[in-house]
Every structure is written in C-alpha cells, then in structure tokens.
Amino acid sequence: MCRLFGLSSAPRRSRATFWLLDAPDSLTAQSHRDPDGTGLGYFDPDGTPQVRKAPDAAYEDREFAQQARQICSATFLAHIRLASTGGLTAPNTHPFQQDGRLFAHNGVVEDLQALEARLGPDLSLVTGDTDSERIFALITREIRAARGDIGTGIEHATRWVAAQLPVYSLNFILTTPDELWALRYPATHELYVLEREAGGLHGARHLDHSGSAGRMRVHSGDLADTPAVVIASECMDEHPEWRLMEPGELLHVTPDGSTRRRIVLPDPPANALRLDDLSARAAHSQKAGG
C-alpha cells in the first residue's frame, strides 16, 4: 500500500530530515515493498513549491536520500508509491503540483473517462496517467471556481467523485506554503493525525518518527521547541495521542498551526469498490501489507 506523510509546523519553518528506508543508512527493505516511486514536497521561503521525486525504488535512488537530509519548510508532504494506475514514470510519481499546491493520494478511483469528461479543458492540468493527478485537477478546478477557497473546492470535488465514480479509497494530503489539508474517505484505509506539542510527550524531545518496517522515518531537532501536526498512513511512534481520522473527515491545519475538522462526506460512495472488484495490479497496491 502507498504511504502518505504530511507535517505542518506553521507558522514556523522547521528543518527536517527524511529517510525512506529500512534503517538510517539503508533504503533496501522498504523500497522492495513499495518499489514504484518516492517523492517529497516542500516550499521555499518565498512560497515556491519544490518537489523531489523519482519513479525508481528508493534503494535505487541515493540522490533522493541525499536531497532529503536537511530541508526546511513550514509544511512537508512525502509519498511512497506502490502503483495502481499509470506507468512508472516521473509524471506519475507523487506529489503532484498545481496552482502552487502539492498533493499526494493513497487509493483507487475508477472510470477515468467520466472524470476526464468532467474536467473538460482543465484536463490540461494533468501531465501523467494516474487517477490521483486527475482527482487533484478536479480539486484545483473547484478551488478556482470557489475563488481560492480550498476547503470548499475539496468538498465540492470529492462529493462529485463520491456520487459519480467507483471509489475504493480517496485518502489524500494537500499542502500549501502554510496550510495542510487531509481527507480520509471512506473507511477503507487508515489515516492518522497527531497534534504534537513542542518537545513531544515529555516536553524536551526532538521529533523522530518511524513507520512499520522503517518504511518512512522523519527526524527534526527543531520540533523540540516547536509544535507540529503530523498526518500519516500509520501511527509512527508510541505517542498515545495519535487519532484515527473519521471516514469522510476533512482536516485543516491553518497558517497559525491550529486544526479544524469536519465531516464533508457523511455517506459511503455511491459505487463503493471492494478489493475483489479491482484489477490484480490495483488490488496488490491496496493491500495493507503491500
């Protein structure tokens, strides 16, 4: 299964070291399980989005690990891909960038012809073959229609998807230079949030999160003094305040670092897919241990 990770330390920028690996000096085991691409997105001080990604397994991409050592940003977005739709190319590797925002998705949405028809001329936002980038384009279009209101745009786009398209999972994270948005929908895959106080549980610790089998590890000494909000596909440490997001919940981390949440999709998808409904490739990509 693809792995999502998002972090906001807004309003302060923080320096974080990202590893997508089995141990601090090895990328091998994790990326043999999720071999189809690695990506990291963040923002320069002037708000310019930056994406470092490659369609290779992380164990084949040492440059990626070097680039991820000391990046500074108020928001971060990382993704490890196990492909369900689209070839193993850079345009199909998450995160995606549109209108100065970054986006990564974990799940499967089908009937891309209907989605492309809905996009119309806005299909020009899409450079690859994935369902994920097309969903992002629909969100971008709805944000434009809402005059830049990101929450409204997400709500309008995802309600249309839930009503009109076959959906297995629509979990995603969207970031701006100082905001983070996360959606869990429906209950297919887990998505967790940790509102981490400065210094963590004991008030004096840096951030050092590690996922299962070391698939993703994040270290930040700056967060010994700065609170943060962390979103992840799995609880990445034993902090007792990890919370599983509700199905249909949209979480917003604001520029001042506060969180707001609401249920924007209270009902299951009109055409909910089961694992058995997916192609062999898509089903493999969505298995929890995959």
CSV table of N, CA and C in Angstrom, one decimal, residues 197-284:
chain,number,residue,atom,x,y,z
A,197,GLU,N,2.7,18.5,20.7
A,197,GLU,CA,3.2,19.6,21.4
A,197,GLU,C,4.7,19.8,21.2
A,198,ALA,N,5.2,21.0,21.5
A,198,ALA,CA,6.6,21.2,21.4
A,198,ALA,C,7.3,20.2,22.3
A,199,GLY,N,8.3,19.5,21.8
A,199,GLY,CA,9.1,18.6,22.6
A,199,GLY,C,8.4,17.2,22.8
A,200,GLY,N,7.2,17.1,22.2
A,200,GLY,CA,6.6,15.8,22.3
A,200,GLY,C,6.0,15.4,23.6
A,201,LEU,N,5.9,14.2,23.9
A,201,LEU,CA,5.2,13.7,25.1
A,201,LEU,C,5.8,14.2,26.4
A,202,HIS,N,7.2,14.3,26.4
A,202,HIS,CA,7.9,14.6,27.6
A,202,HIS,C,8.4,16.1,27.6
A,203,GLY,N,8.1,16.8,26.5
A,203,GLY,CA,8.4,18.2,26.5
A,203,GLY,C,9.8,18.6,26.2
A,204,ALA,N,10.7,17.7,25.8
A,204,ALA,CA,12.1,18.1,25.6
A,204,ALA,C,12.7,17.3,24.4
A,205,ARG,N,11.9,16.6,23.7
A,205,ARG,CA,12.4,15.7,22.7
A,205,ARG,C,12.2,16.2,21.3
A,206,HIS,N,13.2,16.0,20.4
A,206,HIS,CA,13.1,16.2,19.0
A,206,HIS,C,12.0,15.3,18.4
A,207,LEU,N,11.6,15.5,17.2
A,207,LEU,CA,10.7,14.6,16.5
A,207,LEU,C,11.5,13.5,15.9
A,208,ASP,N,11.1,12.3,16.1
A,208,ASP,CA,11.8,11.2,15.4
A,208,ASP,C,10.7,10.1,15.2
A,209,HIS,N,10.1,10.1,14.1
A,209,HIS,CA,9.0,9.2,13.7
A,209,HIS,C,9.5,8.1,12.8
A,210,SER,N,9.0,6.9,13.0
A,210,SER,CA,9.4,5.8,12.1
A,210,SER,C,8.2,4.9,11.9
A,211,GLY,N,7.9,4.6,10.7
A,211,GLY,CA,6.8,3.8,10.4
A,211,GLY,C,7.1,2.3,10.5
A,212,SER,N,6.2,1.4,10.2
A,212,SER,CA,6.4,0.0,10.3
A,212,SER,C,7.5,-0.4,9.3
A,213,ALA,N,8.3,-1.3,9.7
A,213,ALA,CA,9.4,-1.8,8.9
A,213,ALA,C,10.3,-0.7,8.4
A,214,GLY,N,10.3,0.5,9.1
A,214,GLY,CA,11.1,1.6,8.7
A,214,GLY,C,10.8,2.2,7.4
A,215,ARG,N,9.6,2.0,6.9
A,215,ARG,CA,9.2,2.5,5.5
A,215,ARG,C,9.5,4.0,5.4
A,216,MET,N,9.2,4.7,6.4
A,216,MET,CA,9.5,6.1,6.4
A,216,MET,C,9.9,6.6,7.8
A,217,ARG,N,11.0,7.4,7.8
A,217,ARG,CA,11.4,8.0,9.0
A,217,ARG,C,11.7,9.4,8.9
A,218,VAL,N,11.3,10.2,9.9
A,218,VAL,CA,11.4,11.7,9.8
A,218,VAL,C,12.0,12.1,11.2
A,219,HIS,N,13.0,13.0,11.0
A,219,HIS,CA,13.7,13.5,12.2
A,219,HIS,C,13.8,15.0,12.1
A,220,SER,N,13.4,15.7,13.2
A,220,SER,CA,13.5,17.2,13.3
A,220,SER,C,13.9,17.6,14.7
A,221,GLY,N,15.1,18.1,14.8
A,221,GLY,CA,15.5,18.7,16.1
A,221,GLY,C,14.8,20.0,16.4
A,222,ASP,N,14.3,20.7,15.3
A,222,ASP,CA,13.6,22.0,15.5
A,222,ASP,C,12.3,21.8,16.3
A,223,LEU,N,11.7,20.6,16.2
A,223,LEU,CA,10.4,20.4,16.8
A,223,LEU,C,10.5,20.0,18.3
A,224,ALA,N,11.8,20.1,18.8
A,224,ALA,CA,11.9,20.1,20.3
A,224,ALA,C,11.3,21.3,20.9
A,225,ASP,N,11.3,22.4,20.1
A,225,ASP,CA,10.9,23.7,20.6
A,225,ASP,C,9.6,24.2,19.9
A,226,THR,N,9.1,23.5,18.9
A,226,THR,CA,8.0,23.9,18.1
A,226,THR,C,6.9,22.9,18.0
A,227,PRO,N,5.7,23.2,18.2
A,227,PRO,CA,4.6,22.2,18.0
A,227,PRO,C,4.4,21.9,16.5
A,228,ALA,N,3.8,20.8,16.3
A,228,ALA,CA,3.6,20.4,14.9
A,228,ALA,C,2.3,19.5,14.8
A,229,VAL,N,1.8,19.4,13.6
A,229,VAL,CA,0.7,18.4,13.3
A,229,VAL,C,1.2,17.4,12.3
A,230,VAL,N,1.1,16.2,12.6
A,230,VAL,CA,1.6,15.1,11.7
A,230,VAL,C,0.4,14.3,11.2
A,231,ILE,N,0.4,14.0,9.9
A,231,ILE,CA,-0.6,13.1,9.3
A,231,ILE,C,0.2,11.9,8.7
A,232,ALA,N,-0.3,10.7,8.9
A,232,ALA,CA,0.4,9.6,8.4
A,232,ALA,C,-0.6,8.4,8.2
A,233,SER,N,-0.2,7.5,7.3
A,233,SER,CA,-1.0,6.3,7.0
A,233,SER,C,-1.0,5.3,8.1
A,234,GLU,N,0.0,5.5,9.1
A,234,GLU,CA,0.1,4.6,10.2
A,234,GLU,C,0.6,5.4,11.4
A,235,CYS,N,0.3,5.0,12.6
A,235,CYS,CA,1.0,5.6,13.8
A,235,CYS,C,2.5,5.3,13.7
A,236,MET,N,3.3,6.4,13.8
A,236,MET,CA,4.7,6.2,13.5
A,236,MET,C,5.5,6.2,14.8
A,237,ASP,N,4.9,6.2,15.9
A,237,ASP,CA,5.6,6.0,17.2
A,237,ASP,C,4.5,5.6,18.2
A,238,GLU,N,5.0,5.6,19.5
A,238,GLU,CA,4.0,5.1,20.5
A,238,GLU,C,3.4,6.3,21.3
A,239,HIS,N,3.4,7.5,20.7
A,239,HIS,CA,2.7,8.6,21.4
A,239,HIS,C,1.2,8.2,21.5
A,240,PRO,N,0.7,8.4,22.7
A,240,PRO,CA,-0.7,8.0,23.0
A,240,PRO,C,-1.8,8.8,22.3
A,241,GLU,N,-1.4,10.0,21.7
A,241,GLU,CA,-2.4,10.9,21.2
A,241,GLU,C,-2.6,10.8,19.7
A,242,TRP,N,-2.0,9.8,19.1
A,242,TRP,CA,-2.4,9.5,17.7
A,242,TRP,C,-3.9,9.3,17.6
A,243,ARG,N,-4.6,9.9,16.6
A,243,ARG,CA,-6.0,9.7,16.5
A,243,ARG,C,-6.3,9.3,15.1
A,244,LEU,N,-7.1,8.2,15.0
A,244,LEU,CA,-7.6,7.8,13.7
A,244,LEU,C,-8.6,8.7,13.1
A,245,MET,N,-8.4,9.3,12.0
A,245,MET,CA,-9.4,10.2,11.4
A,245,MET,C,-10.7,9.4,11.1
A,246,GLU,N,-11.8,10.1,11.2
A,246,GLU,CA,-13.1,9.5,10.9
A,246,GLU,C,-13.3,9.4,9.4
A,247,PRO,N,-14.0,8.4,8.9
A,247,PRO,CA,-14.3,8.3,7.5
A,247,PRO,C,-15.1,9.5,7.1
A,248,GLY,N,-14.7,10.2,6.0
A,248,GLY,CA,-15.3,11.4,5.5
A,248,GLY,C,-14.8,12.6,6.1
A,249,GLU,N,-13.8,12.5,7.0
A,249,GLU,CA,-13.3,13.7,7.8
A,249,GLU,C,-12.3,14.5,6.9
A,250,LEU,N,-12.5,15.8,6.9
A,250,LEU,CA,-11.5,16.7,6.3
A,250,LEU,C,-10.9,17.5,7.4
A,251,LEU,N,-9.6,17.4,7.5
A,251,LEU,CA,-8.8,18.0,8.5
A,251,LEU,C,-8.0,19.2,7.8
A,252,HIS,N,-8.1,20.4,8.5
A,252,HIS,CA,-7.4,21.6,8.0
A,252,HIS,C,-6.4,22.1,9.1
A,253,VAL,N,-5.1,22.1,8.8
A,253,VAL,CA,-4.2,22.8,9.7
A,253,VAL,C,-4.0,24.2,9.1
A,254,THR,N,-4.3,25.2,9.9
A,254,THR,CA,-4.3,26.6,9.5
A,254,THR,C,-2.9,27.2,9.5
A,255,PRO,N,-2.8,28.4,9.0
A,255,PRO,CA,-1.5,29.1,9.0
A,255,PRO,C,-0.9,29.3,10.4
A,256,ASP,N,-1.8,29.4,11.4
A,256,ASP,CA,-1.3,29.6,12.8
A,256,ASP,C,-1.1,28.3,13.5
A,257,GLY,N,-1.3,27.2,12.8
A,257,GLY,CA,-1.0,25.9,13.4
A,257,GLY,C,-2.1,25.2,14.1
A,258,SER,N,-3.3,25.9,14.2
A,258,SER,CA,-4.5,25.3,14.8
A,258,SER,C,-5.1,24.3,13.8
A,259,THR,N,-5.9,23.4,14.3
A,259,THR,CA,-6.6,22.4,13.5
A,259,THR,C,-8.1,22.6,13.5
A,260,ARG,N,-8.7,22.3,12.4
A,260,ARG,CA,-10.2,22.3,12.3
A,260,ARG,C,-10.6,21.0,11.5
A,261,ARG,N,-11.6,20.4,11.9
A,261,ARG,CA,-12.1,19.2,11.2
A,261,ARG,C,-13.6,19.2,11.1
A,262,ARG,N,-14.0,18.6,10.0
A,262,ARG,CA,-15.5,18.4,9.8
A,262,ARG,C,-15.7,17.2,8.9
A,263,ILE,N,-16.9,16.6,9.0
A,263,ILE,CA,-17.2,15.5,8.1
A,263,ILE,C,-17.8,16.2,6.9
A,264,VAL,N,-17.2,16.0,5.7
A,264,VAL,CA,-17.7,16.5,4.5
A,264,VAL,C,-18.3,15.4,3.6
A,265,LEU,N,-18.0,14.2,3.9
A,265,LEU,CA,-18.6,13.1,3.1
A,265,LEU,C,-19.2,12.1,4.2
A,266,PRO,N,-20.4,12.4,4.6
A,266,PRO,CA,-21.0,11.5,5.7
A,266,PRO,C,-21.5,10.2,5.2
A,267,ASP,N,-21.7,10.0,3.9
A,267,ASP,CA,-22.2,8.7,3.3
A,267,ASP,C,-21.1,8.0,2.6
A,268,PRO,N,-21.3,6.7,2.5
A,268,PRO,CA,-20.3,5.9,1.7
A,268,PRO,C,-20.4,6.2,0.2
A,269,PRO,N,-19.4,5.9,-0.6
A,269,PRO,CA,-19.5,6.1,-2.0
A,269,PRO,C,-20.7,5.5,-2.6
A,270,ALA,N,-21.3,6.1,-3.6
A,270,ALA,CA,-22.5,5.6,-4.3
A,270,ALA,C,-22.1,4.3,-5.0
A,271,ASN,N,-20.9,4.2,-5.5
A,271,ASN,CA,-20.4,2.9,-6.1
A,271,ASN,C,-19.1,2.6,-5.4
A,272,ALA,N,-19.3,1.9,-4.2
A,272,ALA,CA,-18.1,1.6,-3.4
A,272,ALA,C,-17.5,0.3,-4.0
A,273,LEU,N,-16.2,0.3,-4.2
A,273,LEU,CA,-15.5,-0.8,-4.7
A,273,LEU,C,-14.9,-1.7,-3.6
A,274,ARG,N,-14.9,-3.0,-3.8
A,274,ARG,CA,-14.3,-3.9,-2.9
A,274,ARG,C,-12.9,-4.3,-3.5
A,275,LEU,N,-12.1,-4.9,-2.7
A,275,LEU,CA,-10.8,-5.3,-3.2
A,275,LEU,C,-10.9,-6.3,-4.4
A,276,ASP,N,-11.9,-7.2,-4.3
A,276,ASP,CA,-12.2,-8.1,-5.3
A,276,ASP,C,-12.6,-7.5,-6.6
A,277,ASP,N,-13.1,-6.2,-6.6
A,277,ASP,CA,-13.5,-5.6,-7.8
A,277,ASP,C,-12.4,-5.0,-8.6
A,278,LEU,N,-11.2,-4.9,-8.0
A,278,LEU,CA,-10.1,-4.2,-8.6
A,278,LEU,C,-9.3,-5.1,-9.5
A,279,SER,N,-8.5,-4.6,-10.4
A,279,SER,CA,-7.6,-5.4,-11.2
A,279,SER,C,-6.6,-6.0,-10.3
A,280,ALA,N,-5.9,-7.0,-10.8
A,280,ALA,CA,-4.8,-7.6,-9.9
A,280,ALA,C,-3.8,-6.6,-9.5
A,281,ARG,N,-3.4,-5.7,-10.4
A,281,ARG,CA,-2.4,-4.7,-10.1
A,281,ARG,C,-2.9,-3.8,-9.0
A,282,ALA,N,-4.1,-3.3,-9.2
A,282,ALA,CA,-4.6,-2.3,-8.3
A,282,ALA,C,-4.9,-2.9,-6.9
A,283,ALA,N,-5.4,-4.2,-6.9
A,283,ALA,CA,-5.6,-4.9,-5.7
A,283,ALA,C,-4.3,-5.1,-4.9
A,284,HIS,N,-3.3,-5.5,-5.6
A,284,HIS,CA,-2.0,-5.6,-4.9
A,284,HIS,C,-1.5,-4.3,-4.3
